[in-house]
């Protein structure tokens, strides 16, 4: 009797022969924003391209940055790191009080020209170990690879930079292309950058555990602020400021702890379920749109309107929620006020007494009927 497939094998089979998409801090913040969604948890763990999957099932998401924005961001990052990272050292000096001459930089974009994430993660751990034991105290890591456990899977994450220890603490540095006008950047964009930086802080703490620090030492070794670097005003001059992460850290750590393990969720799928998006030599897809949709439907979604802000499959899930008249399509507050009510049709039937409530629904039905009476009075008064 053959042994059962490993979790990695099972997730690989779900994805098919296409190379997996890596976890990113942006994906993890989206996942923690809706920790009850098994659909997203499995797809992200398997590395499925959700943009392509959405298009194949008839709901083209068009998520992601424009090529222009990506090029602008890359150009600004190159500017920050030009001339031996001169701008980065200047910002470290002005914002964190670090003399420029006291730091060197280890470029971890590749290791010996090899971009493999696992190899880069291993080299990152080696260098962090040297920094923490005092061998290379003044070493900044450029694009290190940190590891983080997400829903039972290892995510490999790449912050723009990790500083050497300043006042006994490492700082995450993130380079963004949105501008700070008169010292003020767009609050929404800063908040999104802070969420991603919080993920990197948690990952750095976990990585420090792996190099031998105990839990308290690892937590104390990473600052709860990050250095945000962006263009100043309407020029490309780098500007930096420290942003506090304590609220974001608490929220993301809590949500990471609530995530179900991806292998447990994947085990609930039929053995032949697949999200294979590959196309054969004859131009025919390995799975039809209908087959992909059937596999999606085997995974429980937790749709709410806020999903439209961050999930590539939100339009597909919204269509399902609308067809099923799920309360969640009206918002999480409505869903939370109607526990055990599977659809708004059911809610209306209970209000009109067309349906008989079970004993567990008595309180909800009373609130629904009271709200209906208030609505009727308001309409009557308006008339």
XYZ file of C-alpha atoms in Angstrom, residues 106-369:
264
model
C 25.554 42.331 2.006
C 23.664 41.993 -1.294
C 21.333 38.999 -0.944
C 19.432 39.390 -4.215
C 21.384 36.315 -5.267
C 23.957 33.988 -3.708
C 26.750 33.334 -6.162
C 24.407 34.485 -8.982
C 21.816 31.937 -7.814
C 18.406 33.545 -6.993
C 16.964 30.412 -5.329
C 14.870 31.494 -2.336
C 15.899 28.612 -0.070
C 19.595 29.237 -0.744
C 19.156 32.967 -0.080
C 17.229 32.187 3.126
C 20.083 29.969 4.298
C 22.649 32.697 3.574
C 20.427 35.255 5.355
C 20.382 33.056 8.461
C 24.159 32.645 8.307
C 24.694 36.400 8.172
C 22.144 37.113 10.889
C 23.930 34.613 13.091
C 27.211 36.495 12.525
C 25.542 39.813 13.350
C 23.873 38.521 16.514
C 27.039 36.850 17.825
C 29.031 40.043 17.246
C 31.184 38.817 14.336
C 29.750 41.297 11.779
C 28.028 43.888 13.925
C 27.855 46.579 11.227
C 26.205 44.770 8.335
C 23.061 45.821 6.471
C 21.238 43.090 4.541
C 19.936 44.069 1.088
C 16.893 41.969 0.092
C 17.397 39.216 2.669
C 15.020 36.250 2.571
C 13.155 35.642 5.828
C 10.938 32.661 6.638
C 7.493 32.712 8.211
C 5.050 29.909 8.964
C 1.688 30.696 7.351
C -1.170 28.204 7.690
C 1.334 25.369 8.165
C 3.466 26.336 5.165
C 6.834 28.083 4.988
C 6.689 31.492 3.313
C 9.877 33.072 1.951
C 9.692 36.848 2.249
C 11.945 39.641 0.931
C 12.024 42.993 2.714
C 13.962 45.710 0.913
C 16.561 45.856 3.690
C 17.294 44.888 7.279
C 19.626 47.250 9.106
C 22.429 46.212 11.406
C 21.596 46.406 15.108
C 21.027 50.018 16.127
C 20.678 50.440 19.863
C 20.512 46.651 20.063
C 17.697 46.328 17.503
C 17.313 45.511 13.821
C 15.065 47.756 11.726
C 13.126 46.835 8.607
C 13.545 49.369 5.783
C 10.947 49.538 3.006
C 11.364 51.582 -0.181
C 8.113 52.813 -1.783
C 7.554 54.959 -4.869
C 4.597 57.010 -3.565
C 5.584 60.567 -2.654
C 5.612 62.381 0.673
C 4.374 65.926 0.009
C 5.479 68.410 2.672
C 6.378 65.441 4.870
C 2.956 63.752 4.498
C 2.357 60.649 2.391
C -1.026 59.157 1.469
C -2.331 57.627 4.750
C -3.844 54.622 2.974
C -0.578 53.811 1.225
C 1.415 54.273 4.423
C -1.009 51.944 6.247
C -0.601 49.292 3.542
C 3.199 49.625 3.702
C 3.000 49.305 7.498
C 1.005 46.066 7.254
C 3.639 44.590 4.968
C 6.460 45.808 7.222
C 4.707 44.195 10.218
C 4.755 40.872 8.377
C 8.502 41.306 7.811
C 9.065 42.095 11.505
C 7.256 38.898 12.521
C 9.232 36.935 9.919
C 12.531 38.417 11.141
C 11.676 37.404 14.707
C 10.927 33.847 13.544
C 14.162 33.765 11.559
C 16.131 34.913 14.608
C 14.611 32.022 16.545
C 16.004 29.732 13.860
C 19.526 31.116 14.356
C 19.472 30.372 18.067
C 17.922 33.312 19.910
C 15.262 32.527 22.484
C 11.733 33.916 22.058
C 12.225 36.966 24.282
C 15.614 37.827 22.792
C 14.229 37.491 19.237
C 11.293 39.782 20.065
C 13.555 42.357 21.724
C 16.063 42.271 18.850
C 13.628 43.698 16.258
C 12.282 47.257 16.466
C 8.514 47.816 16.463
C 9.074 50.670 14.010
C 10.168 50.492 10.379
C 11.976 52.986 8.181
C 9.717 54.082 5.317
C 11.679 55.526 2.399
C 9.846 57.338 -0.403
C 10.357 60.287 -2.797
C 10.203 63.767 -1.286
C 7.674 66.190 -2.760
C 7.691 66.123 -6.568
C 11.333 65.169 -6.968
C 13.076 61.832 -6.622
C 15.034 62.865 -3.542
C 14.728 60.038 -0.975
C 12.854 60.929 2.205
C 12.541 58.712 5.255
C 10.625 58.510 8.498
C 10.008 55.947 11.190
C 6.492 54.452 11.349
C 5.165 52.713 14.459
C 3.939 49.140 13.908
C 2.622 48.049 17.301
C -1.067 48.010 16.353
C -0.372 46.255 13.046
C 1.863 43.673 14.724
C -0.778 42.738 17.281
C -3.499 42.419 14.630
C -1.464 40.346 12.156
C -0.030 38.016 14.822
C -3.539 37.388 16.107
C -4.890 36.636 12.629
C -1.942 34.396 11.721
C -2.765 32.330 14.784
C -6.355 31.939 13.594
C -5.472 30.536 10.182
C -6.380 26.888 9.654
C -3.574 24.694 8.397
C -3.563 24.547 4.617
C -2.991 20.787 4.544
C -6.101 20.215 6.679
C -8.158 22.368 4.334
C -6.722 20.714 1.219
C -7.527 17.262 2.637
C -11.224 18.114 2.414
C -11.012 18.350 -1.380
C -11.843 15.383 -3.637
C -8.772 13.415 -4.693
C -9.169 14.528 -8.320
C -9.614 18.246 -7.522
C -7.189 20.424 -9.461
C -6.434 24.071 -10.190
C -4.113 23.168 -13.080
C -3.952 26.252 -15.339
C -1.504 24.748 -17.843
C -2.222 24.528 -21.567
C -1.159 21.596 -23.746
C 0.791 21.768 -26.986
C -2.484 21.559 -28.855
C -3.637 24.758 -27.143
C -6.222 22.996 -25.009
C -6.264 23.774 -21.278
C -5.618 20.930 -18.840
C -8.804 21.906 -16.968
C -11.875 23.613 -18.385
C -13.347 26.665 -16.725
C -16.186 24.518 -15.417
C -13.795 22.000 -13.861
C -11.833 24.796 -12.200
C -15.037 26.362 -10.874
C -16.145 22.988 -9.471
C -12.844 22.684 -7.605
C -13.250 26.216 -6.267
C -16.745 25.419 -5.058
C -15.362 22.553 -2.976
C -13.473 25.130 -0.884
C -15.440 27.238 1.571
C -15.203 30.983 0.946
C -15.856 33.721 3.497
C -16.944 36.545 1.228
C -17.557 40.101 2.362
C -17.579 43.320 0.289
C -14.140 44.256 1.659
C -12.696 41.301 -0.309
C -13.057 43.441 -3.443
C -10.194 45.591 -2.142
C -7.571 42.851 -1.976
C -8.594 39.470 -3.449
C -8.386 38.475 -7.102
C -11.289 36.038 -6.747
C -13.613 38.481 -4.986
C -15.885 38.988 -7.989
C -16.353 35.237 -8.378
C -17.174 34.882 -4.674
C -19.481 37.905 -4.788
C -21.431 36.352 -7.648
C -21.815 33.142 -5.641
C -22.889 35.055 -2.525
C -25.440 37.045 -4.527
C -26.899 33.940 -6.154
C -27.200 32.238 -2.765
C -28.496 35.465 -1.121
C -25.833 35.140 1.576
C -26.073 37.836 4.271
C -22.316 38.427 3.959
C -22.808 40.080 0.586
C -24.321 43.008 2.508
C -21.278 43.264 4.764
C -19.668 41.518 7.719
C -21.840 43.432 10.192
C -24.991 41.957 8.612
C -23.443 38.475 8.564
C -22.470 38.793 12.225
C -25.965 39.943 13.195
C -27.525 36.874 11.551
C -25.626 33.858 12.915
C -27.102 30.610 11.656
C -29.146 32.368 8.943
C -27.893 31.034 5.622
C -29.593 33.544 3.312
C -31.596 36.751 3.251
C -34.453 34.705 1.767
C -34.482 32.692 5.000
C -34.423 35.918 7.043
C -37.427 37.301 5.150
C -39.288 33.992 5.542
C -38.719 34.100 9.302
C -39.902 37.706 9.520
C -43.117 36.900 7.640
C -43.633 33.656 9.590
C -43.530 31.770 6.304
C -40.787 29.690 7.912
C -40.824 28.163 11.373
C -37.684 29.104 13.372
C -35.813 26.455 15.271
C -35.202 27.068 19.006
C -31.680 28.429 18.415
C -33.040 31.171 16.151
C -35.615 32.594 18.565
C -33.567 35.631 19.648
C -32.488 36.436 16.077
C -36.060 36.167 14.798
C -37.304 38.502 17.523
C -34.679 41.091 16.578
C -35.523 40.746 12.883
C -39.243 41.216 13.521
